[in-house]
Amino acid sequence: MVRITAKTLEEAYATAARELSCSVTELDIEILQAPSRGIFGLFAKDAIIKAVRKGAEEKRGKRARYTSIENPVEREIILKEIEEGIRNLLRESCFDIALKELRFEDDTVYIHLDGPDAALLIGKEGYRYKAISYMLHNWIKIKYDLGISLEIAEFLKNQKETMKNYLKGVEERVEHTGKAQTKPLDGILVKIALEHLRERYPDKYVAIKSLRNGRKIVVVNPFKGEQNH
Protein backbone atom coordinates (compact mmCIF):
# COMPACT_ATOMS: atom_id res chain seq x y z
CA MET A 1 0.00 0.00 0.00
CA VAL A 2 1.22 3.50 -0.82
CA ARG A 3 -0.01 6.97 0.11
CA ILE A 4 0.50 9.54 -2.63
CA THR A 5 0.22 13.33 -2.66
CA ALA A 6 0.23 15.08 -6.03
CA LYS A 7 -1.12 18.15 -7.80
CA THR A 8 -3.73 16.15 -9.71
CA LEU A 9 -5.46 12.79 -9.43
CA GLU A 10 -3.85 11.78 -12.71
CA GLU A 11 -0.36 12.40 -11.31
CA ALA A 12 -1.26 10.60 -8.09
CA TYR A 13 -2.57 7.55 -9.97
CA ALA A 14 0.48 7.46 -12.24
CA THR A 15 2.88 7.75 -9.29
CA ALA A 16 1.09 4.98 -7.40
CA ALA A 17 1.17 2.73 -10.46
CA ARG A 18 4.89 3.40 -10.92
CA GLU A 19 5.73 2.70 -7.27
CA LEU A 20 3.69 -0.51 -7.27
CA SER A 21 5.04 -1.57 -10.70
CA CYS A 22 1.67 -2.04 -12.37
CA SER A 23 -0.83 -0.20 -14.54
CA VAL A 24 -3.47 2.14 -13.13
CA THR A 25 -6.18 -0.36 -14.04
CA GLU A 26 -4.55 -2.88 -11.68
CA LEU A 27 -4.93 -0.60 -8.64
CA ASP A 28 -7.58 -0.30 -5.97
CA ILE A 29 -7.54 3.40 -5.08
CA GLU A 30 -9.06 5.31 -2.18
CA ILE A 31 -9.23 9.09 -2.62
CA LEU A 32 -8.41 10.64 0.76
CA GLN A 33 -8.60 14.22 -0.49
CA ALA A 34 -9.96 15.50 -3.77
CA PRO A 35 -7.80 18.24 -5.30
CA SER A 36 -10.65 20.80 -5.20
CA ARG A 37 -14.20 21.33 -6.40
CA GLY A 38 -12.70 22.00 -9.80
CA ILE A 39 -12.25 18.90 -11.93
CA PHE A 40 -10.74 17.68 -15.17
CA GLY A 41 -7.26 18.90 -14.28
CA LEU A 42 -8.26 22.29 -12.82
CA PHE A 43 -7.40 21.72 -9.15
CA ALA A 44 -6.93 24.24 -6.36
CA LYS A 45 -5.30 21.90 -3.81
CA ASP A 46 -3.31 18.69 -3.78
CA ALA A 47 -4.84 15.28 -4.32
CA ILE A 48 -4.12 12.60 -1.72
CA ILE A 49 -4.80 8.94 -2.44
CA LYS A 50 -4.13 5.56 -0.91
CA ALA A 51 -3.51 2.76 -3.40
CA VAL A 52 -2.92 -0.97 -3.26
CA ARG A 53 -2.24 -3.42 -6.06
CA LYS A 54 -5.09 -5.83 -6.63
CA GLY A 55 -4.40 -9.41 -5.63
CA ALA A 56 -6.12 -12.72 -6.14
CA GLU A 57 -7.70 -12.55 -2.70
CA GLU A 58 -8.98 -9.03 -3.26
CA LYS A 59 -10.60 -10.09 -6.50
CA ARG A 60 -12.47 -12.79 -4.59
CA GLY A 61 -13.31 -10.45 -1.71
CA LYS A 62 -16.56 -9.28 -0.26
CA ARG A 63 -17.16 -6.49 -2.75
CA ALA A 64 -20.31 -7.12 -4.74
CA ARG A 65 -19.58 -8.26 -8.28
CA TYR A 66 -21.71 -7.05 -11.14
CA THR A 67 -19.74 -8.52 -14.03
CA SER A 68 -21.46 -11.09 -16.18
CA ILE A 69 -24.85 -10.16 -14.76
CA GLU A 70 -27.37 -10.94 -17.45
CA ASN A 71 -30.48 -9.70 -15.67
CA PRO A 72 -31.56 -6.72 -17.83
CA VAL A 73 -33.35 -5.05 -14.91
CA GLU A 74 -30.25 -5.12 -12.73
CA ARG A 75 -28.06 -3.90 -15.57
CA GLU A 76 -30.49 -1.03 -16.15
CA ILE A 77 -30.27 -0.08 -12.47
CA ILE A 78 -26.48 0.03 -12.70
CA LEU A 79 -26.62 2.23 -15.81
CA LYS A 80 -29.07 4.61 -14.12
CA GLU A 81 -26.76 4.99 -11.12
CA ILE A 82 -23.75 5.62 -13.34
CA GLU A 83 -25.72 8.08 -15.49
CA GLU A 84 -26.78 10.06 -12.43
CA GLY A 85 -23.22 10.18 -11.13
CA ILE A 86 -21.80 11.37 -14.46
CA ARG A 87 -24.49 14.02 -14.94
CA ASN A 88 -23.82 15.34 -11.42
CA LEU A 89 -20.11 15.46 -12.21
CA LEU A 90 -20.68 17.36 -15.44
CA ARG A 91 -22.96 19.87 -13.71
CA GLU A 92 -20.11 20.73 -11.33
CA SER A 93 -17.70 21.36 -14.21
CA CYS A 94 -17.11 24.55 -16.15
CA PHE A 95 -17.37 22.78 -19.51
CA ASP A 96 -20.27 22.80 -21.98
CA ILE A 97 -20.36 19.03 -22.34
CA ALA A 98 -23.09 16.40 -22.21
CA LEU A 99 -23.50 12.66 -21.78
CA LYS A 100 -24.50 11.41 -25.23
CA GLU A 101 -24.51 7.64 -24.78
CA LEU A 102 -24.15 5.10 -21.99
CA ARG A 103 -24.35 1.35 -22.55
CA PHE A 104 -22.94 -2.03 -21.63
CA GLU A 105 -20.34 -3.70 -23.84
CA ASP A 106 -19.89 -7.12 -22.23
CA ASP A 107 -18.26 -6.36 -18.85
CA THR A 108 -17.41 -2.78 -19.81
CA VAL A 109 -19.47 0.41 -19.62
CA TYR A 110 -19.18 2.57 -22.75
CA ILE A 111 -19.43 6.30 -21.95
CA HIS A 112 -19.69 8.90 -24.73
CA LEU A 113 -19.33 12.58 -23.89
CA ASP A 114 -19.54 15.38 -26.44
CA GLY A 115 -20.33 19.06 -26.76
CA PRO A 116 -18.89 22.46 -27.71
CA ASP A 117 -16.10 22.14 -25.11
CA ALA A 118 -15.04 18.61 -26.08
CA ALA A 119 -11.57 19.76 -27.16
CA LEU A 120 -11.06 21.59 -23.86
CA LEU A 121 -12.22 18.56 -21.92
CA ILE A 122 -9.71 16.37 -23.76
CA GLY A 123 -6.92 18.85 -23.06
CA LYS A 124 -3.46 19.20 -24.57
CA GLU A 125 -2.13 15.75 -25.49
CA GLY A 126 -5.20 14.28 -23.80
CA TYR A 127 -4.17 15.11 -20.23
CA ARG A 128 -7.69 15.99 -19.07
CA TYR A 129 -9.05 12.96 -20.89
CA LYS A 130 -6.65 10.79 -18.89
CA ALA A 131 -7.64 12.44 -15.61
CA ILE A 132 -11.38 11.93 -16.03
CA SER A 133 -10.86 8.44 -17.45
CA TYR A 134 -8.87 7.40 -14.37
CA MET A 135 -11.45 8.98 -12.07
CA LEU A 136 -14.40 7.23 -13.74
CA HIS A 137 -12.51 3.94 -13.91
CA ASN A 138 -11.70 4.09 -10.21
CA TRP A 139 -15.31 4.77 -9.23
CA ILE A 140 -16.98 2.25 -11.56
CA LYS A 141 -14.41 -0.51 -11.06
CA ILE A 142 -14.54 -0.33 -7.27
CA LYS A 143 -18.32 -0.03 -6.97
CA TYR A 144 -19.46 -2.32 -9.80
CA ASP A 145 -16.33 -4.28 -10.76
CA LEU A 146 -16.78 -3.13 -14.36
CA GLY A 147 -14.33 -1.61 -16.80
CA ILE A 148 -15.00 1.57 -18.76
CA SER A 149 -14.50 2.74 -22.32
CA LEU A 150 -14.58 6.54 -22.39
CA GLU A 151 -15.13 8.39 -25.66
CA ILE A 152 -15.02 12.18 -25.80
CA ALA A 153 -16.07 13.39 -29.26
CA GLU A 154 -13.97 11.00 -31.41
CA PHE A 155 -10.77 11.11 -29.35
CA LEU A 156 -10.76 7.42 -28.41
CA LYS A 157 -11.66 6.35 -31.95
CA ASN A 158 -8.82 8.41 -33.39
CA GLN A 159 -6.35 7.14 -30.80
CA LYS A 160 -7.28 3.54 -31.59
CA GLU A 161 -6.83 4.10 -35.31
CA THR A 162 -3.46 5.77 -34.81
CA MET A 163 -2.25 2.98 -32.54
CA LYS A 164 -3.56 0.28 -34.87
CA ASN A 165 -1.47 1.70 -37.71
CA TYR A 166 1.62 1.98 -35.50
CA LEU A 167 1.25 -1.59 -34.19
CA LYS A 168 1.52 -3.02 -37.71
CA GLY A 169 5.28 -2.58 -37.41
CA VAL A 170 5.30 -4.28 -34.01
CA GLU A 171 3.31 -7.19 -35.43
CA GLU A 172 5.82 -7.57 -38.26
CA ARG A 173 8.65 -7.91 -35.73
CA VAL A 174 6.68 -10.51 -33.79
CA GLU A 175 6.10 -12.52 -36.96
CA HIS A 176 9.81 -12.44 -37.86
CA THR A 177 11.43 -12.85 -34.43
CA GLY A 178 8.68 -14.16 -32.16
CA LYS A 179 8.92 -11.15 -29.88
CA ALA A 180 8.78 -7.35 -29.92
CA GLN A 181 8.06 -4.29 -27.84
CA THR A 182 6.37 -0.95 -28.46
CA LYS A 183 7.93 2.46 -28.22
CA PRO A 184 7.42 4.26 -24.85
CA LEU A 185 3.73 5.08 -24.42
CA ASP A 186 1.52 6.76 -21.86
CA GLY A 187 -2.12 7.25 -21.01
CA ILE A 188 -4.80 5.56 -23.06
CA LEU A 189 -2.28 4.44 -25.68
CA VAL A 190 -0.85 1.86 -23.27
CA LYS A 191 -4.26 0.29 -22.73
CA ILE A 192 -5.10 0.33 -26.44
CA ALA A 193 -1.80 -1.34 -27.36
CA LEU A 194 -2.12 -3.93 -24.60
CA GLU A 195 -5.66 -4.92 -25.55
CA HIS A 196 -4.86 -5.04 -29.27
CA LEU A 197 -1.73 -7.17 -28.88
CA ARG A 198 -3.33 -9.54 -26.38
CA GLU A 199 -6.17 -10.13 -28.80
CA ARG A 200 -3.73 -10.53 -31.69
CA TYR A 201 -1.41 -12.92 -29.81
CA PRO A 202 -3.40 -15.00 -27.31
CA ASP A 203 -0.62 -17.62 -27.40
CA LYS A 204 2.10 -15.20 -26.27
CA TYR A 205 3.00 -13.33 -23.10
CA VAL A 206 1.84 -9.72 -23.58
CA ALA A 207 2.38 -7.32 -20.69
CA ILE A 208 3.13 -3.75 -19.65
CA LYS A 209 6.65 -2.84 -18.54
CA SER A 210 7.25 0.41 -16.66
CA LEU A 211 10.21 2.64 -17.51
CA ARG A 212 12.12 4.91 -15.14
CA ASN A 213 10.67 8.06 -16.68
CA GLY A 214 7.12 6.95 -15.83
CA ARG A 215 6.22 5.93 -19.37
CA LYS A 216 5.48 2.35 -20.33
CA ILE A 217 6.07 -0.14 -23.09
CA VAL A 218 4.07 -3.20 -24.07
CA VAL A 219 6.19 -6.32 -24.59
CA VAL A 220 5.31 -9.43 -26.58
CA ASN A 221 7.31 -12.56 -25.75
CA PRO A 222 6.87 -16.32 -26.02
CA PHE A 223 5.73 -18.01 -22.83
CA LYS A 224 8.71 -19.47 -20.94
CA GLY A 225 8.02 -23.04 -21.95
CA GLU A 226 8.04 -22.08 -25.62
CA GLN A 227 11.28 -20.10 -25.74
CA ASN A 228 13.48 -23.11 -26.47
CA HIS A 229 11.19 -24.65 -29.09
mmCIF file of C-alpha atoms in Angstrom:
data_model
loop_
_atom_site.group_PDB
_atom_site.id
_atom_site.type_symbol
_atom_site.label_atom_id
_atom_site.label_comp_id
_atom_site.label_asym_id
_atom_site.label_seq_id
_atom_site.Cartn_x
_atom_site.Cartn_y
_atom_site.Cartn_z
ATOM 1 C CA MET A 1 0.000 0.000 0.000
ATOM 2 C CA VAL A 2 1.222 3.496 -0.821
ATOM 3 C CA ARG A 3 -0.010 6.965 0.110
ATOM 4 C CA ILE A 4 0.505 9.540 -2.630
ATOM 5 C CA THR A 5 0.224 13.331 -2.657
ATOM 6 C CA ALA A 6 0.230 15.085 -6.030
ATOM 7 C CA LYS A 7 -1.115 18.150 -7.802
ATOM 8 C CA THR A 8 -3.733 16.154 -9.713
ATOM 9 C CA LEU A 9 -5.456 12.795 -9.429
ATOM 10 C CA GLU A 10 -3.848 11.781 -12.712
ATOM 11 C CA GLU A 11 -0.362 12.401 -11.309
ATOM 12 C CA ALA A 12 -1.261 10.595 -8.087
ATOM 13 C CA TYR A 13 -2.572 7.554 -9.972
ATOM 14 C CA ALA A 14 0.483 7.459 -12.243
ATOM 15 C CA THR A 15 2.879 7.747 -9.288
ATOM 16 C CA ALA A 16 1.085 4.975 -7.400
ATOM 17 C CA ALA A 17 1.166 2.725 -10.457
ATOM 18 C CA ARG A 18 4.890 3.400 -10.920
ATOM 19 C CA GLU A 19 5.735 2.698 -7.269
ATOM 20 C CA LEU A 20 3.688 -0.511 -7.268
ATOM 21 C CA SER A 21 5.037 -1.570 -10.702
ATOM 22 C CA CYS A 22 1.674 -2.043 -12.368
ATOM 23 C CA SER A 23 -0.829 -0.197 -14.540
ATOM 24 C CA VAL A 24 -3.471 2.138 -13.127
ATOM 25 C CA THR A 25 -6.184 -0.360 -14.041
ATOM 26 C CA GLU A 26 -4.548 -2.879 -11.677
ATOM 27 C CA LEU A 27 -4.929 -0.600 -8.642
ATOM 28 C CA ASP A 28 -7.578 -0.296 -5.965
ATOM 29 C CA ILE A 29 -7.544 3.401 -5.081
ATOM 30 C CA GLU A 30 -9.055 5.314 -2.180
ATOM 31 C CA ILE A 31 -9.234 9.086 -2.622
ATOM 32 C CA LEU A 32 -8.407 10.642 0.756
ATOM 33 C CA GLN A 33 -8.596 14.221 -0.489
ATOM 34 C CA ALA A 34 -9.964 15.502 -3.772
ATOM 35 C CA PRO A 35 -7.803 18.235 -5.302
ATOM 36 C CA SER A 36 -10.654 20.798 -5.200
ATOM 37 C CA ARG A 37 -14.200 21.326 -6.398
ATOM 38 C CA GLY A 38 -12.703 21.998 -9.804
ATOM 39 C CA ILE A 39 -12.253 18.900 -11.930
ATOM 40 C CA PHE A 40 -10.740 17.685 -15.167
ATOM 41 C CA GLY A 41 -7.264 18.902 -14.282
ATOM 42 C CA LEU A 42 -8.255 22.289 -12.816
ATOM 43 C CA PHE A 43 -7.405 21.722 -9.155
ATOM 44 C CA ALA A 44 -6.927 24.237 -6.358
ATOM 45 C CA LYS A 45 -5.303 21.895 -3.815
ATOM 46 C CA ASP A 46 -3.314 18.693 -3.783
ATOM 47 C CA ALA A 47 -4.836 15.276 -4.316
ATOM 48 C CA ILE A 48 -4.122 12.598 -1.716
ATOM 49 C CA ILE A 49 -4.796 8.939 -2.440
ATOM 50 C CA LYS A 50 -4.126 5.556 -0.909
ATOM 51 C CA ALA A 51 -3.509 2.759 -3.401
ATOM 52 C CA VAL A 52 -2.919 -0.970 -3.260
ATOM 53 C CA ARG A 53 -2.244 -3.422 -6.059
ATOM 54 C CA LYS A 54 -5.085 -5.831 -6.633
ATOM 55 C CA GLY A 55 -4.404 -9.412 -5.632
ATOM 56 C CA ALA A 56 -6.121 -12.724 -6.136
ATOM 57 C CA GLU A 57 -7.700 -12.554 -2.700
ATOM 58 C CA GLU A 58 -8.984 -9.028 -3.262
ATOM 59 C CA LYS A 59 -10.604 -10.085 -6.502
ATOM 60 C CA ARG A 60 -12.469 -12.789 -4.586
ATOM 61 C CA GLY A 61 -13.314 -10.447 -1.706
ATOM 62 C CA LYS A 62 -16.564 -9.276 -0.257
ATOM 63 C CA ARG A 63 -17.159 -6.493 -2.750
ATOM 64 C CA ALA A 64 -20.310 -7.117 -4.742
ATOM 65 C CA ARG A 65 -19.576 -8.261 -8.277
ATOM 66 C CA TYR A 66 -21.709 -7.050 -11.138
ATOM 67 C CA THR A 67 -19.735 -8.520 -14.032
ATOM 68 C CA SER A 68 -21.462 -11.094 -16.177
ATOM 69 C CA ILE A 69 -24.853 -10.157 -14.755
ATOM 70 C CA GLU A 70 -27.366 -10.941 -17.453
ATOM 71 C CA ASN A 71 -30.479 -9.704 -15.665
ATOM 72 C CA PRO A 72 -31.560 -6.721 -17.826
ATOM 73 C CA VAL A 73 -33.351 -5.048 -14.908
ATOM 74 C CA GLU A 74 -30.247 -5.120 -12.733
ATOM 75 C CA ARG A 75 -28.057 -3.897 -15.568
ATOM 76 C CA GLU A 76 -30.491 -1.034 -16.152
ATOM 77 C CA ILE A 77 -30.274 -0.081 -12.468
ATOM 78 C CA ILE A 78 -26.485 0.030 -12.703
ATOM 79 C CA LEU A 79 -26.620 2.228 -15.805
ATOM 80 C CA LYS A 80 -29.073 4.613 -14.121
ATOM 81 C CA GLU A 81 -26.759 4.991 -11.117
ATOM 82 C CA ILE A 82 -23.749 5.625 -13.344
ATOM 83 C CA GLU A 83 -25.722 8.081 -15.490
ATOM 84 C CA GLU A 84 -26.781 10.058 -12.433
ATOM 85 C CA GLY A 85 -23.215 10.182 -11.133
ATOM 86 C CA ILE A 86 -21.801 11.371 -14.461
ATOM 87 C CA ARG A 87 -24.493 14.024 -14.936
ATOM 88 C CA ASN A 88 -23.823 15.340 -11.417
ATOM 89 C CA LEU A 89 -20.111 15.459 -12.211
ATOM 90 C CA LEU A 90 -20.682 17.363 -15.443
ATOM 91 C CA ARG A 91 -22.957 19.875 -13.715
ATOM 92 C CA GLU A 92 -20.106 20.733 -11.331
ATOM 93 C CA SER A 93 -17.701 21.359 -14.210
ATOM 94 C CA CYS A 94 -17.108 24.550 -16.145
ATOM 95 C CA PHE A 95 -17.367 22.784 -19.510
ATOM 96 C CA ASP A 96 -20.265 22.797 -21.983
ATOM 97 C CA ILE A 97 -20.357 19.029 -22.342
ATOM 98 C CA ALA A 98 -23.094 16.398 -22.205
ATOM 99 C CA LEU A 99 -23.502 12.665 -21.777
ATOM 100 C CA LYS A 100 -24.498 11.408 -25.234
ATOM 101 C CA GLU A 101 -24.507 7.643 -24.779
ATOM 102 C CA LEU A 102 -24.150 5.097 -21.993
ATOM 103 C CA ARG A 103 -24.349 1.349 -22.552
ATOM 104 C CA PHE A 104 -22.935 -2.035 -21.633
ATOM 105 C CA GLU A 105 -20.336 -3.705 -23.842
ATOM 106 C CA ASP A 106 -19.894 -7.123 -22.228
ATOM 107 C CA ASP A 107 -18.262 -6.358 -18.853
ATOM 108 C CA THR A 108 -17.411 -2.777 -19.814
ATOM 109 C CA VAL A 109 -19.475 0.410 -19.624
ATOM 110 C CA TYR A 110 -19.181 2.573 -22.750
ATOM 111 C CA ILE A 111 -19.433 6.296 -21.951
ATOM 112 C CA HIS A 112 -19.688 8.895 -24.732
ATOM 113 C CA LEU A 113 -19.333 12.580 -23.888
ATOM 114 C CA ASP A 114 -19.539 15.385 -26.437
ATOM 115 C CA GLY A 115 -20.328 19.058 -26.757
ATOM 116 C CA PRO A 116 -18.889 22.464 -27.706
ATOM 117 C CA ASP A 117 -16.102 22.144 -25.112
ATOM 118 C CA ALA A 118 -15.042 18.615 -26.076
ATOM 119 C CA ALA A 119 -11.568 19.756 -27.156
ATOM 120 C CA LEU A 120 -11.057 21.595 -23.863
ATOM 121 C CA LEU A 121 -12.221 18.559 -21.919
ATOM 122 C CA ILE A 122 -9.713 16.373 -23.764
ATOM 123 C CA GLY A 123 -6.920 18.853 -23.063
ATOM 124 C CA LYS A 124 -3.465 19.203 -24.566
ATOM 125 C CA GLU A 125 -2.126 15.755 -25.485
ATOM 126 C CA GLY A 126 -5.198 14.282 -23.805
ATOM 127 C CA TYR A 127 -4.172 15.113 -20.229
ATOM 128 C CA ARG A 128 -7.687 15.993 -19.068
ATOM 129 C CA TYR A 129 -9.055 12.958 -20.890
ATOM 130 C CA LYS A 130 -6.646 10.785 -18.890
ATOM 131 C CA ALA A 131 -7.641 12.444 -15.612
ATOM 132 C CA ILE A 132 -11.382 11.931 -16.026
ATOM 133 C CA SER A 133 -10.862 8.437 -17.445
ATOM 134 C CA TYR A 134 -8.866 7.400 -14.373
ATOM 135 C CA MET A 135 -11.446 8.982 -12.070
ATOM 136 C CA LEU A 136 -14.397 7.230 -13.737
ATOM 137 C CA HIS A 137 -12.511 3.941 -13.910
ATOM 138 C CA ASN A 138 -11.696 4.088 -10.210
ATOM 139 C CA TRP A 139 -15.312 4.767 -9.230
ATOM 140 C CA ILE A 140 -16.980 2.254 -11.560
ATOM 141 C CA LYS A 141 -14.411 -0.506 -11.056
ATOM 142 C CA ILE A 142 -14.541 -0.328 -7.269
ATOM 143 C CA LYS A 143 -18.325 -0.035 -6.974
ATOM 144 C CA TYR A 144 -19.462 -2.317 -9.795
ATOM 145 C CA ASP A 145 -16.331 -4.281 -10.761
ATOM 146 C CA LEU A 146 -16.785 -3.131 -14.358
ATOM 147 C CA GLY A 147 -14.335 -1.609 -16.804
ATOM 148 C CA ILE A 148 -14.996 1.570 -18.761
ATOM 149 C CA SER A 149 -14.496 2.745 -22.320
ATOM 150 C CA LEU A 150 -14.578 6.542 -22.390
ATOM 151 C CA GLU A 151 -15.131 8.386 -25.662
ATOM 152 C CA ILE A 152 -15.019 12.181 -25.799
ATOM 153 C CA ALA A 153 -16.072 13.388 -29.257
ATOM 154 C CA GLU A 154 -13.971 11.001 -31.405
ATOM 155 C CA PHE A 155 -10.774 11.112 -29.345
ATOM 156 C CA LEU A 156 -10.764 7.422 -28.412
ATOM 157 C CA LYS A 157 -11.662 6.353 -31.948
ATOM 158 C CA ASN A 158 -8.816 8.415 -33.389
ATOM 159 C CA GLN A 159 -6.347 7.138 -30.801
ATOM 160 C CA LYS A 160 -7.282 3.537 -31.586
ATOM 161 C CA GLU A 161 -6.832 4.096 -35.309
ATOM 162 C CA THR A 162 -3.459 5.771 -34.807
ATOM 163 C CA MET A 163 -2.249 2.984 -32.540
ATOM 164 C CA LYS A 164 -3.558 0.279 -34.872
ATOM 165 C CA ASN A 165 -1.466 1.704 -37.709
ATOM 166 C CA TYR A 166 1.617 1.975 -35.496
ATOM 167 C CA LEU A 167 1.254 -1.594 -34.194
ATOM 168 C CA LYS A 168 1.517 -3.018 -37.707
ATOM 169 C CA GLY A 169 5.282 -2.585 -37.411
ATOM 170 C CA VAL A 170 5.301 -4.275 -34.011
ATOM 171 C CA GLU A 171 3.315 -7.189 -35.428
ATOM 172 C CA GLU A 172 5.821 -7.574 -38.264
ATOM 173 C CA ARG A 173 8.646 -7.905 -35.735
ATOM 174 C CA VAL A 174 6.679 -10.506 -33.793
ATOM 175 C CA GLU A 175 6.096 -12.516 -36.961
ATOM 176 C CA HIS A 176 9.806 -12.444 -37.857
ATOM 177 C CA THR A 177 11.433 -12.850 -34.428
ATOM 178 C CA GLY A 178 8.682 -14.163 -32.164
ATOM 179 C CA LYS A 179 8.918 -11.148 -29.885
ATOM 180 C CA ALA A 180 8.784 -7.345 -29.918
ATOM 181 C CA GLN A 181 8.061 -4.286 -27.837
ATOM 182 C CA THR A 182 6.373 -0.953 -28.458
ATOM 183 C CA LYS A 183 7.925 2.462 -28.217
ATOM 184 C CA PRO A 184 7.418 4.259 -24.855
ATOM 185 C CA LEU A 185 3.730 5.083 -24.422
ATOM 186 C CA ASP A 186 1.525 6.759 -21.855
ATOM 187 C CA GLY A 187 -2.119 7.253 -21.012
ATOM 188 C CA ILE A 188 -4.804 5.556 -23.058
ATOM 189 C CA LEU A 189 -2.277 4.435 -25.683
ATOM 190 C CA VAL A 190 -0.852 1.860 -23.274
ATOM 191 C CA LYS A 191 -4.260 0.294 -22.729
ATOM 192 C CA ILE A 192 -5.097 0.331 -26.443
ATOM 193 C CA ALA A 193 -1.796 -1.335 -27.360
ATOM 194 C CA LEU A 194 -2.115 -3.927 -24.598
ATOM 195 C CA GLU A 195 -5.661 -4.921 -25.548
ATOM 196 C CA HIS A 196 -4.862 -5.041 -29.268
ATOM 197 C CA LEU A 197 -1.731 -7.166 -28.879
ATOM 198 C CA ARG A 198 -3.332 -9.541 -26.385
ATOM 199 C CA GLU A 199 -6.174 -10.133 -28.798
ATOM 200 C CA ARG A 200 -3.728 -10.527 -31.686
ATOM 201 C CA TYR A 201 -1.407 -12.916 -29.810
ATOM 202 C CA PRO A 202 -3.399 -15.001 -27.306
ATOM 203 C CA ASP A 203 -0.624 -17.622 -27.397
ATOM 204 C CA LYS A 204 2.099 -15.196 -26.267
ATOM 205 C CA TYR A 205 2.997 -13.326 -23.104
ATOM 206 C CA VAL A 206 1.844 -9.721 -23.578
ATOM 207 C CA ALA A 207 2.377 -7.323 -20.685
ATOM 208 C CA ILE A 208 3.135 -3.751 -19.648
ATOM 209 C CA LYS A 209 6.652 -2.842 -18.544
ATOM 210 C CA SER A 210 7.250 0.413 -16.657
ATOM 211 C CA LEU A 211 10.211 2.644 -17.507
ATOM 212 C CA ARG A 212 12.121 4.909 -15.139
ATOM 213 C CA ASN A 213 10.665 8.055 -16.683
ATOM 214 C CA GLY A 214 7.124 6.947 -15.834
ATOM 215 C CA ARG A 215 6.223 5.935 -19.366
ATOM 216 C CA LYS A 216 5.478 2.349 -20.325
ATOM 217 C CA ILE A 217 6.075 -0.144 -23.094
ATOM 218 C CA VAL A 218 4.074 -3.197 -24.074
ATOM 219 C CA VAL A 219 6.186 -6.318 -24.588
ATOM 220 C CA VAL A 220 5.313 -9.431 -26.582
ATOM 221 C CA ASN A 221 7.313 -12.563 -25.751
ATOM 222 C CA PRO A 222 6.873 -16.320 -26.023
ATOM 223 C CA PHE A 223 5.734 -18.014 -22.831
ATOM 224 C CA LYS A 224 8.708 -19.468 -20.936
ATOM 225 C CA GLY A 225 8.019 -23.040 -21.947
ATOM 226 C CA GLU A 226 8.040 -22.079 -25.617
ATOM 227 C CA GLN A 227 11.282 -20.098 -25.742
ATOM 228 C CA ASN A 228 13.479 -23.106 -26.465
ATOM 229 C CA HIS A 229 11.194 -24.646 -29.088
#
